[in-house]
PDB file of C-alpha atoms in Angstrom:
ATOM      1  CA  VAL A  52     114.598 183.203 141.269  1.00  0.00           C
ATOM      2  CA  ALA A  53     114.121 182.099 137.660  1.00  0.00           C
ATOM      3  CA  LEU A  54     112.823 178.639 136.742  1.00  0.00           C
ATOM      4  CA  ALA A  55     110.588 176.755 134.327  1.00  0.00           C
ATOM      5  CA  ALA A  56     107.101 175.654 135.359  1.00  0.00           C
ATOM      6  CA  THR A  57     103.908 174.347 133.784  1.00  0.00           C
ATOM      7  CA  GLY A  58     102.005 177.091 131.997  1.00  0.00           C
ATOM      8  CA  PRO A  59      98.218 177.386 131.796  1.00  0.00           C
ATOM      9  CA  VAL A  60      97.904 175.245 128.656  1.00  0.00           C
ATOM     10  CA  GLY A  61     100.318 172.606 129.946  1.00  0.00           C
ATOM     11  CA  ASP A  62     103.487 173.699 128.162  1.00  0.00           C
ATOM     12  CA  PRO A  63     106.585 174.759 130.130  1.00  0.00           C
ATOM     13  CA  VAL A  64     107.014 178.519 130.551  1.00  0.00           C
ATOM     14  CA  GLY A  65     109.881 180.560 131.903  1.00  0.00           C
ATOM     15  CA  THR A  66     108.788 182.164 135.150  1.00  0.00           C
ATOM     16  CA  HIS A  67     110.084 183.317 138.540  1.00  0.00           C
ATOM     17  CA  PHE A  68     109.407 184.027 142.195  1.00  0.00           C
ATOM     18  CA  ALA A  69     111.034 186.562 144.494  1.00  0.00           C
ATOM     19  CA  LEU A  70     112.728 186.325 147.883  1.00  0.00           C
ATOM     20  CA  LEU A  71     112.327 189.336 150.152  1.00  0.00           C
ATOM     21  CA  GLY A  72     114.616 190.808 152.772  1.00  0.00           C
ATOM     22  CA  THR A  73     116.535 188.169 154.640  1.00  0.00           C
ATOM     23  CA  GLY A  74     115.048 185.439 152.474  1.00  0.00           C
ATOM     24  CA  ASP A  75     112.367 184.248 154.865  1.00  0.00           C
ATOM     25  CA  THR A  76     109.510 185.442 152.612  1.00  0.00           C
ATOM     26  CA  ALA A  77     108.835 184.406 149.025  1.00  0.00           C
ATOM     27  CA  VAL A  78     106.490 186.173 146.618  1.00  0.00           C
ATOM     28  CA  VAL A  79     104.737 184.146 143.926  1.00  0.00           C
ATOM     29  CA  GLU A  80     102.750 186.031 141.294  1.00  0.00           C
ATOM     30  CA  MET A  81      99.984 183.936 139.796  1.00  0.00           C
ATOM     31  CA  ALA A  82      99.984 185.856 136.517  1.00  0.00           C
ATOM     32  CA  ALA A  83     103.662 185.022 135.951  1.00  0.00           C
ATOM     33  CA  VAL A  84     102.820 181.363 135.390  1.00  0.00           C
ATOM     34  CA  ALA A  85      99.056 181.127 134.719  1.00  0.00           C
ATOM     35  CA  GLY A  86      98.035 184.577 133.489  1.00  0.00           C
ATOM     36  CA  LEU A  87      95.677 185.124 130.578  1.00  0.00           C
ATOM     37  CA  SER A  88      98.535 186.619 128.570  1.00  0.00           C
ATOM     38  CA  LEU A  89     100.179 183.174 128.590  1.00  0.00           C
ATOM     39  CA  VAL A  90      97.165 181.565 126.888  1.00  0.00           C
ATOM     40  CA  PRO A  91      97.252 181.903 123.081  1.00  0.00           C
ATOM     41  CA  ARG A  92      93.964 183.288 121.772  1.00  0.00           C
ATOM     42  CA  ALA A  93      93.286 180.102 119.830  1.00  0.00           C
ATOM     43  CA  LEU A  94      93.582 178.065 123.055  1.00  0.00           C
ATOM     44  CA  ARG A  95      91.455 180.218 125.366  1.00  0.00           C
ATOM     45  CA  ASP A  96      89.293 177.565 126.969  1.00  0.00           C
ATOM     46  CA  PRO A  97      89.041 178.093 130.751  1.00  0.00           C
ATOM     47  CA  GLY A  98      87.665 174.590 131.078  1.00  0.00           C
ATOM     48  CA  ALA A  99      91.068 173.207 130.098  1.00  0.00           C
ATOM     49  CA  THR A 100      93.646 175.633 131.546  1.00  0.00           C
ATOM     50  CA  THR A 101      95.445 174.856 134.793  1.00  0.00           C
ATOM     51  CA  THR A 102      97.060 176.463 137.835  1.00  0.00           C
ATOM     52  CA  TYR A 103      99.516 173.552 138.156  1.00  0.00           C
ATOM     53  CA  GLY A 104     102.446 175.922 137.663  1.00  0.00           C
ATOM     54  CA  VAL A 105     101.364 178.020 140.641  1.00  0.00           C
ATOM     55  CA  GLY A 106     101.725 174.960 142.852  1.00  0.00           C
ATOM     56  CA  GLU A 107     105.117 174.262 141.310  1.00  0.00           C
ATOM     57  CA  LEU A 108     106.258 177.790 142.162  1.00  0.00           C
ATOM     58  CA  ILE A 109     105.031 177.411 145.746  1.00  0.00           C
ATOM     59  CA  ARG A 110     106.906 174.122 146.062  1.00  0.00           C
ATOM     60  CA  ALA A 111     110.055 175.707 144.679  1.00  0.00           C
ATOM     61  CA  ALA A 112     109.693 178.559 147.157  1.00  0.00           C
ATOM     62  CA  LEU A 113     109.241 176.095 150.036  1.00  0.00           C
ATOM     63  CA  GLY A 114     112.452 174.455 148.916  1.00  0.00           C
ATOM     64  CA  THR A 115     114.396 177.611 149.750  1.00  0.00           C
ATOM     65  CA  GLY A 116     113.435 177.326 153.414  1.00  0.00           C
ATOM     66  CA  VAL A 117     111.148 180.361 153.605  1.00  0.00           C
ATOM     67  CA  ARG A 118     108.766 180.765 156.510  1.00  0.00           C
ATOM     68  CA  ARG A 119     106.155 182.729 154.562  1.00  0.00           C
ATOM     69  CA  VAL A 120     104.840 182.607 150.989  1.00  0.00           C
ATOM     70  CA  LEU A 121     102.825 185.490 149.571  1.00  0.00           C
ATOM     71  CA  VAL A 122     100.753 184.617 146.504  1.00  0.00           C
ATOM     72  CA  GLY A 123      99.569 187.501 144.365  1.00  0.00           C
ATOM     73  CA  CYS A 124      96.233 186.847 142.683  1.00  0.00           C
ATOM     74  CA  GLY A 125      95.815 188.997 139.604  1.00  0.00           C
ATOM     75  CA  ASP A 126      95.221 188.359 135.922  1.00  0.00           C
ATOM     76  CA  SER A 127      94.497 184.682 135.296  1.00  0.00           C
ATOM     77  CA  GLY A 128      93.712 182.488 132.325  1.00  0.00           C
ATOM     78  CA  THR A 129      92.255 179.718 134.486  1.00  0.00           C
ATOM     79  CA  SER A 130      89.008 178.687 136.176  1.00  0.00           C
ATOM     80  CA  ASP A 131      90.079 175.498 137.949  1.00  0.00           C
ATOM     81  CA  GLY A 132      89.550 176.675 141.521  1.00  0.00           C
ATOM     82  CA  GLY A 133      93.227 176.117 142.263  1.00  0.00           C
ATOM     83  CA  ALA A 134      92.838 172.396 141.586  1.00  0.00           C
ATOM     84  CA  GLY A 135      95.996 172.268 139.503  1.00  0.00           C
ATOM     85  CA  ALA A 136      97.973 174.065 142.193  1.00  0.00           C
ATOM     86  CA  LEU A 137      96.847 171.537 144.808  1.00  0.00           C
ATOM     87  CA  GLN A 138      97.773 168.659 142.497  1.00  0.00           C
ATOM     88  CA  ALA A 139     101.259 170.121 142.108  1.00  0.00           C
ATOM     89  CA  LEU A 140     101.444 170.363 145.901  1.00  0.00           C
ATOM     90  CA  GLY A 141     100.672 166.664 146.216  1.00  0.00           C
ATOM     91  CA  ALA A 142      96.898 166.286 146.521  1.00  0.00           C
ATOM     92  CA  ARG A 143      95.243 163.574 144.425  1.00  0.00           C
ATOM     93  CA  LEU A 144      91.902 164.493 142.858  1.00  0.00           C
ATOM     94  CA  LEU A 145      89.978 161.316 142.071  1.00  0.00           C
ATOM     95  CA  ASP A 146      86.932 160.408 139.991  1.00  0.00           C
ATOM     96  CA  ALA A 147      84.356 157.706 140.703  1.00  0.00           C
ATOM     97  CA  ASP A 148      86.720 155.003 139.409  1.00  0.00           C
ATOM     98  CA  GLY A 149      89.665 156.189 141.479  1.00  0.00           C
ATOM     99  CA  PHE A 150      91.519 157.767 138.559  1.00  0.00           C
ATOM    100  CA  GLU A 151      93.171 161.153 138.865  1.00  0.00           C
ATOM    101  CA  LEU A 152      91.514 164.089 137.153  1.00  0.00           C
ATOM    102  CA  GLY A 153      93.158 165.806 134.231  1.00  0.00           C
ATOM    103  CA  PRO A 154      93.786 169.549 134.083  1.00  0.00           C
ATOM    104  CA  GLY A 155      91.140 172.237 133.910  1.00  0.00           C
ATOM    105  CA  GLY A 156      87.942 173.384 135.568  1.00  0.00           C
ATOM    106  CA  ARG A 157      85.802 171.175 133.356  1.00  0.00           C
ATOM    107  CA  GLU A 158      87.238 168.114 135.121  1.00  0.00           C
ATOM    108  CA  LEU A 159      85.878 169.244 138.495  1.00  0.00           C
ATOM    109  CA  ASN A 160      82.430 167.964 137.575  1.00  0.00           C
ATOM    110  CA  ARG A 161      83.906 164.429 137.773  1.00  0.00           C
ATOM    111  CA  LEU A 162      85.536 164.940 141.181  1.00  0.00           C
ATOM    112  CA  VAL A 163      84.364 162.464 143.814  1.00  0.00           C
ATOM    113  CA  ARG A 164      87.180 162.420 146.359  1.00  0.00           C
ATOM    114  CA  ILE A 165      90.393 164.201 147.298  1.00  0.00           C
ATOM    115  CA  ASP A 166      93.294 162.271 148.811  1.00  0.00           C
ATOM    116  CA  PRO A 167      95.348 164.849 150.749  1.00  0.00           C
ATOM    117  CA  CYS A 168      97.945 162.417 152.095  1.00  0.00           C
ATOM    118  CA  GLY A 169     100.612 163.514 149.640  1.00  0.00           C
ATOM    119  CA  LEU A 170     100.279 167.232 150.292  1.00  0.00           C
ATOM    120  CA  ASP A 171     103.651 168.872 150.856  1.00  0.00           C
ATOM    121  CA  ALA A 172     104.265 168.622 154.600  1.00  0.00           C
ATOM    122  CA  ARG A 173     106.157 171.917 154.588  1.00  0.00           C
ATOM    123  CA  LEU A 174     102.852 173.755 154.103  1.00  0.00           C
ATOM    124  CA  LYS A 175     101.993 173.105 157.753  1.00  0.00           C
ATOM    125  CA  ASP A 176     105.053 175.015 158.928  1.00  0.00           C
ATOM    126  CA  THR A 177     104.755 177.885 156.452  1.00  0.00           C
ATOM    127  CA  GLU A 178     102.533 180.949 156.585  1.00  0.00           C
ATOM    128  CA  LEU A 179     100.651 181.114 153.291  1.00  0.00           C
ATOM    129  CA  LEU A 180      99.085 184.473 152.432  1.00  0.00           C
ATOM    130  CA  VAL A 181      97.042 185.290 149.349  1.00  0.00           C
ATOM    131  CA  ALA A 182      96.752 188.901 148.193  1.00  0.00           C
ATOM    132  CA  CYS A 183      93.438 189.184 146.383  1.00  0.00           C
ATOM    133  CA  ASN A 184      90.297 191.137 145.638  1.00  0.00           C
ATOM    134  CA  PRO A 185      87.914 190.220 148.495  1.00  0.00           C
ATOM    135  CA  TYR A 186      84.890 190.859 146.269  1.00  0.00           C
ATOM    136  CA  ASN A 187      85.733 187.880 144.053  1.00  0.00           C
ATOM    137  CA  VAL A 188      83.844 184.803 145.257  1.00  0.00           C
ATOM    138  CA  LEU A 189      83.902 181.235 143.959  1.00  0.00           C
ATOM    139  CA  CYS A 190      80.220 180.389 143.510  1.00  0.00           C
ATOM    140  CA  GLY A 191      76.768 181.849 143.155  1.00  0.00           C
ATOM    141  CA  GLU A 192      75.367 184.516 140.844  1.00  0.00           C
ATOM    142  CA  ARG A 193      78.542 186.563 141.240  1.00  0.00           C
ATOM    143  CA  GLY A 194      80.739 183.502 141.101  1.00  0.00           C
ATOM    144  CA  VAL A 195      84.040 183.676 139.293  1.00  0.00           C
ATOM    145  CA  ALA A 196      83.018 181.575 136.283  1.00  0.00           C
ATOM    146  CA  ARG A 197      79.985 183.758 135.595  1.00  0.00           C
ATOM    147  CA  VAL A 198      81.795 187.061 136.071  1.00  0.00           C
ATOM    148  CA  PHE A 199      85.132 186.313 134.399  1.00  0.00           C
ATOM    149  CA  GLY A 200      84.555 183.159 132.351  1.00  0.00           C
ATOM    150  CA  PRO A 201      83.422 184.950 129.170  1.00  0.00           C
ATOM    151  CA  GLN A 202      86.534 187.130 128.991  1.00  0.00           C
ATOM    152  CA  LYS A 203      88.655 183.970 129.265  1.00  0.00           C
ATOM    153  CA  GLY A 204      86.880 182.454 126.274  1.00  0.00           C
ATOM    154  CA  ALA A 205      83.970 180.568 127.862  1.00  0.00           C
ATOM    155  CA  THR A 206      80.663 180.240 126.010  1.00  0.00           C
ATOM    156  CA  PRO A 207      77.408 180.580 128.025  1.00  0.00           C
ATOM    157  CA  ALA A 208      77.153 176.781 128.205  1.00  0.00           C
ATOM    158  CA  GLN A 209      80.754 176.524 129.399  1.00  0.00           C
ATOM    159  CA  VAL A 210      80.084 179.151 132.069  1.00  0.00           C
ATOM    160  CA  GLU A 211      77.355 176.959 133.539  1.00  0.00           C
ATOM    161  CA  GLU A 212      79.551 173.863 133.266  1.00  0.00           C
ATOM    162  CA  LEU A 213      82.416 175.625 135.065  1.00  0.00           C
ATOM    163  CA  SER A 214      80.084 177.012 137.723  1.00  0.00           C
ATOM    164  CA  ALA A 215      78.741 173.524 138.472  1.00  0.00           C
ATOM    165  CA  GLY A 216      82.272 172.155 138.660  1.00  0.00           C
ATOM    166  CA  LEU A 217      83.357 174.844 141.110  1.00  0.00           C
ATOM    167  CA  GLU A 218      80.297 174.151 143.293  1.00  0.00           C
ATOM    168  CA  ASN A 219      81.345 170.499 143.428  1.00  0.00           C
ATOM    169  CA  TRP A 220      84.970 171.503 144.079  1.00  0.00           C
ATOM    170  CA  ALA A 221      83.978 173.635 147.067  1.00  0.00           C
ATOM    171  CA  ARG A 222      81.844 170.852 148.509  1.00  0.00           C
ATOM    172  CA  VAL A 223      84.448 168.088 148.156  1.00  0.00           C
ATOM    173  CA  LEU A 224      87.324 170.343 149.285  1.00  0.00           C
ATOM    174  CA  THR A 225      85.454 171.325 152.424  1.00  0.00           C
ATOM    175  CA  ARG A 226      84.599 167.723 153.251  1.00  0.00           C
ATOM    176  CA  ASP A 227      87.862 165.958 152.426  1.00  0.00           C
ATOM    177  CA  LEU A 228      90.313 168.580 153.671  1.00  0.00           C
ATOM    178  CA  GLY A 229      88.277 169.290 156.795  1.00  0.00           C
ATOM    179  CA  VAL A 230      87.911 173.007 156.079  1.00  0.00           C
ATOM    180  CA  VAL A 231      86.328 174.874 158.992  1.00  0.00           C
ATOM    181  CA  GLY A 232      85.811 178.581 159.547  1.00  0.00           C
ATOM    182  CA  THR A 233      85.941 179.452 155.832  1.00  0.00           C
ATOM    183  CA  ASP A 234      83.069 179.303 153.368  1.00  0.00           C
ATOM    184  CA  LEU A 235      84.825 178.210 150.194  1.00  0.00           C
ATOM    185  CA  ARG A 236      81.744 178.990 148.093  1.00  0.00           C
ATOM    186  CA  THR A 237      81.167 182.629 148.946  1.00  0.00           C
ATOM    187  CA  GLY A 238      83.940 183.674 151.338  1.00  0.00           C
ATOM    188  CA  PRO A 239      85.809 186.893 150.481  1.00  0.00           C
ATOM    189  CA  GLY A 240      88.543 186.267 147.932  1.00  0.00           C
ATOM    190  CA  THR A 241      87.662 182.625 147.256  1.00  0.00           C
ATOM    191  CA  GLY A 242      87.066 183.430 143.594  1.00  0.00           C
ATOM    192  CA  ALA A 243      90.383 185.224 143.119  1.00  0.00           C
ATOM    193  CA  SER A 244      92.283 184.205 139.980  1.00  0.00           C
ATOM    194  CA  GLY A 245      89.736 181.702 138.738  1.00  0.00           C
ATOM    195  CA  GLY A 246      89.131 180.307 142.215  1.00  0.00           C
ATOM    196  CA  LEU A 247      92.783 179.884 143.187  1.00  0.00           C
ATOM    197  CA  GLY A 248      91.887 181.624 146.443  1.00  0.00           C
ATOM    198  CA  ALA A 249      89.534 178.810 147.428  1.00  0.00           C
ATOM    199  CA  GLY A 250      92.040 176.084 146.652  1.00  0.00           C
ATOM    200  CA  LEU A 251      94.789 177.712 148.683  1.00  0.00           C
ATOM    201  CA  ALA A 252      92.417 178.570 151.547  1.00  0.00           C
ATOM    202  CA  ALA A 253      91.643 174.867 151.808  1.00  0.00           C
ATOM    203  CA  VAL A 254      95.297 174.161 152.632  1.00  0.00           C
ATOM    204  CA  GLY A 255      95.500 176.884 155.264  1.00  0.00           C
ATOM    205  CA  ALA A 256      96.112 180.102 153.343  1.00  0.00           C
ATOM    206  CA  ARG A 257      94.774 183.401 154.649  1.00  0.00           C
ATOM    207  CA  LEU A 258      92.994 185.442 151.970  1.00  0.00           C
ATOM    208  CA  LEU A 259      93.735 189.137 152.422  1.00  0.00           C
ATOM    209  CA  PRO A 260      92.925 192.330 150.496  1.00  0.00           C
ATOM    210  CA  ARG A 261      95.873 193.271 148.312  1.00  0.00           C
ATOM    211  CA  PHE A 262      96.470 196.616 149.998  1.00  0.00           C
ATOM    212  CA  ASP A 263      96.533 195.000 153.448  1.00  0.00           C
ATOM    213  CA  VAL A 264      99.318 192.727 152.233  1.00  0.00           C
ATOM    214  CA  LEU A 265     101.266 195.672 150.844  1.00  0.00           C
ATOM    215  CA  LEU A 266     100.965 197.551 154.122  1.00  0.00           C
ATOM    216  CA  GLY A 267     101.393 194.673 156.510  1.00  0.00           C
ATOM    217  CA  HIS A 268     103.929 192.448 154.829  1.00  0.00           C
ATOM    218  CA  LEU A 269     105.817 194.450 152.222  1.00  0.00           C
ATOM    219  CA  ASP A 270     106.408 197.502 154.468  1.00  0.00           C
ATOM    220  CA  LEU A 271     104.788 199.847 151.958  1.00  0.00           C
ATOM    221  CA  ASP A 272     103.821 202.349 154.660  1.00  0.00           C
ATOM    222  CA  ALA A 273     107.418 202.538 155.895  1.00  0.00           C
ATOM    223  CA  ARG A 274     108.713 202.977 152.353  1.00  0.00           C
ATOM    224  CA  LEU A 275     106.215 205.776 151.659  1.00  0.00           C
ATOM    225  CA  ALA A 276     107.206 207.553 154.880  1.00  0.00           C
ATOM    226  CA  ARG A 277     110.848 207.785 153.879  1.00  0.00           C
TER     227      ARG A 277
END
């Protein structure tokens, strides 16, 4: 399914998602709308890039009536913790004055409160699965900003700024979305694709190793046996 969505630097990009089998499962590939290849070298600032388009793709997939959405977390040009995706899905991220945050991981240092009331209600009735590398975590010494920030264009100072923002993001997400049973800071896969894993986990996604998704949901084992 081809469509236009918001790219990582805020400009529209041509992208797509797939419908599998009988059409009850959609596959959204993060890199197809927010990958590093979509960020011009001159604009590689992970403090400013956004996953908003990922949320737009998920919304478009929900609009087809699917019961399950698989999100592939691979190459990314973002470090916003999935904040943009949640904004596209209807969450309002607010600063101390009640104004909505702009795009990018740098903004997360100003986050004071999340208003989840506008989140797409269809999420509650849809299985959301994220295929990711479980060794990627959001925060800490091996946090996503420290490990991957430099290759996305971050200076050492920006790495620390992004890391602090993601710490705040995890704290406010956990509190305001009532996240239980998942440690958004250091849980397996929370750092996938610049922290997209954490953002989606906060709205009920299950974070799974990529190969488990291939075997369990794309019938790879059955295909290989043929």
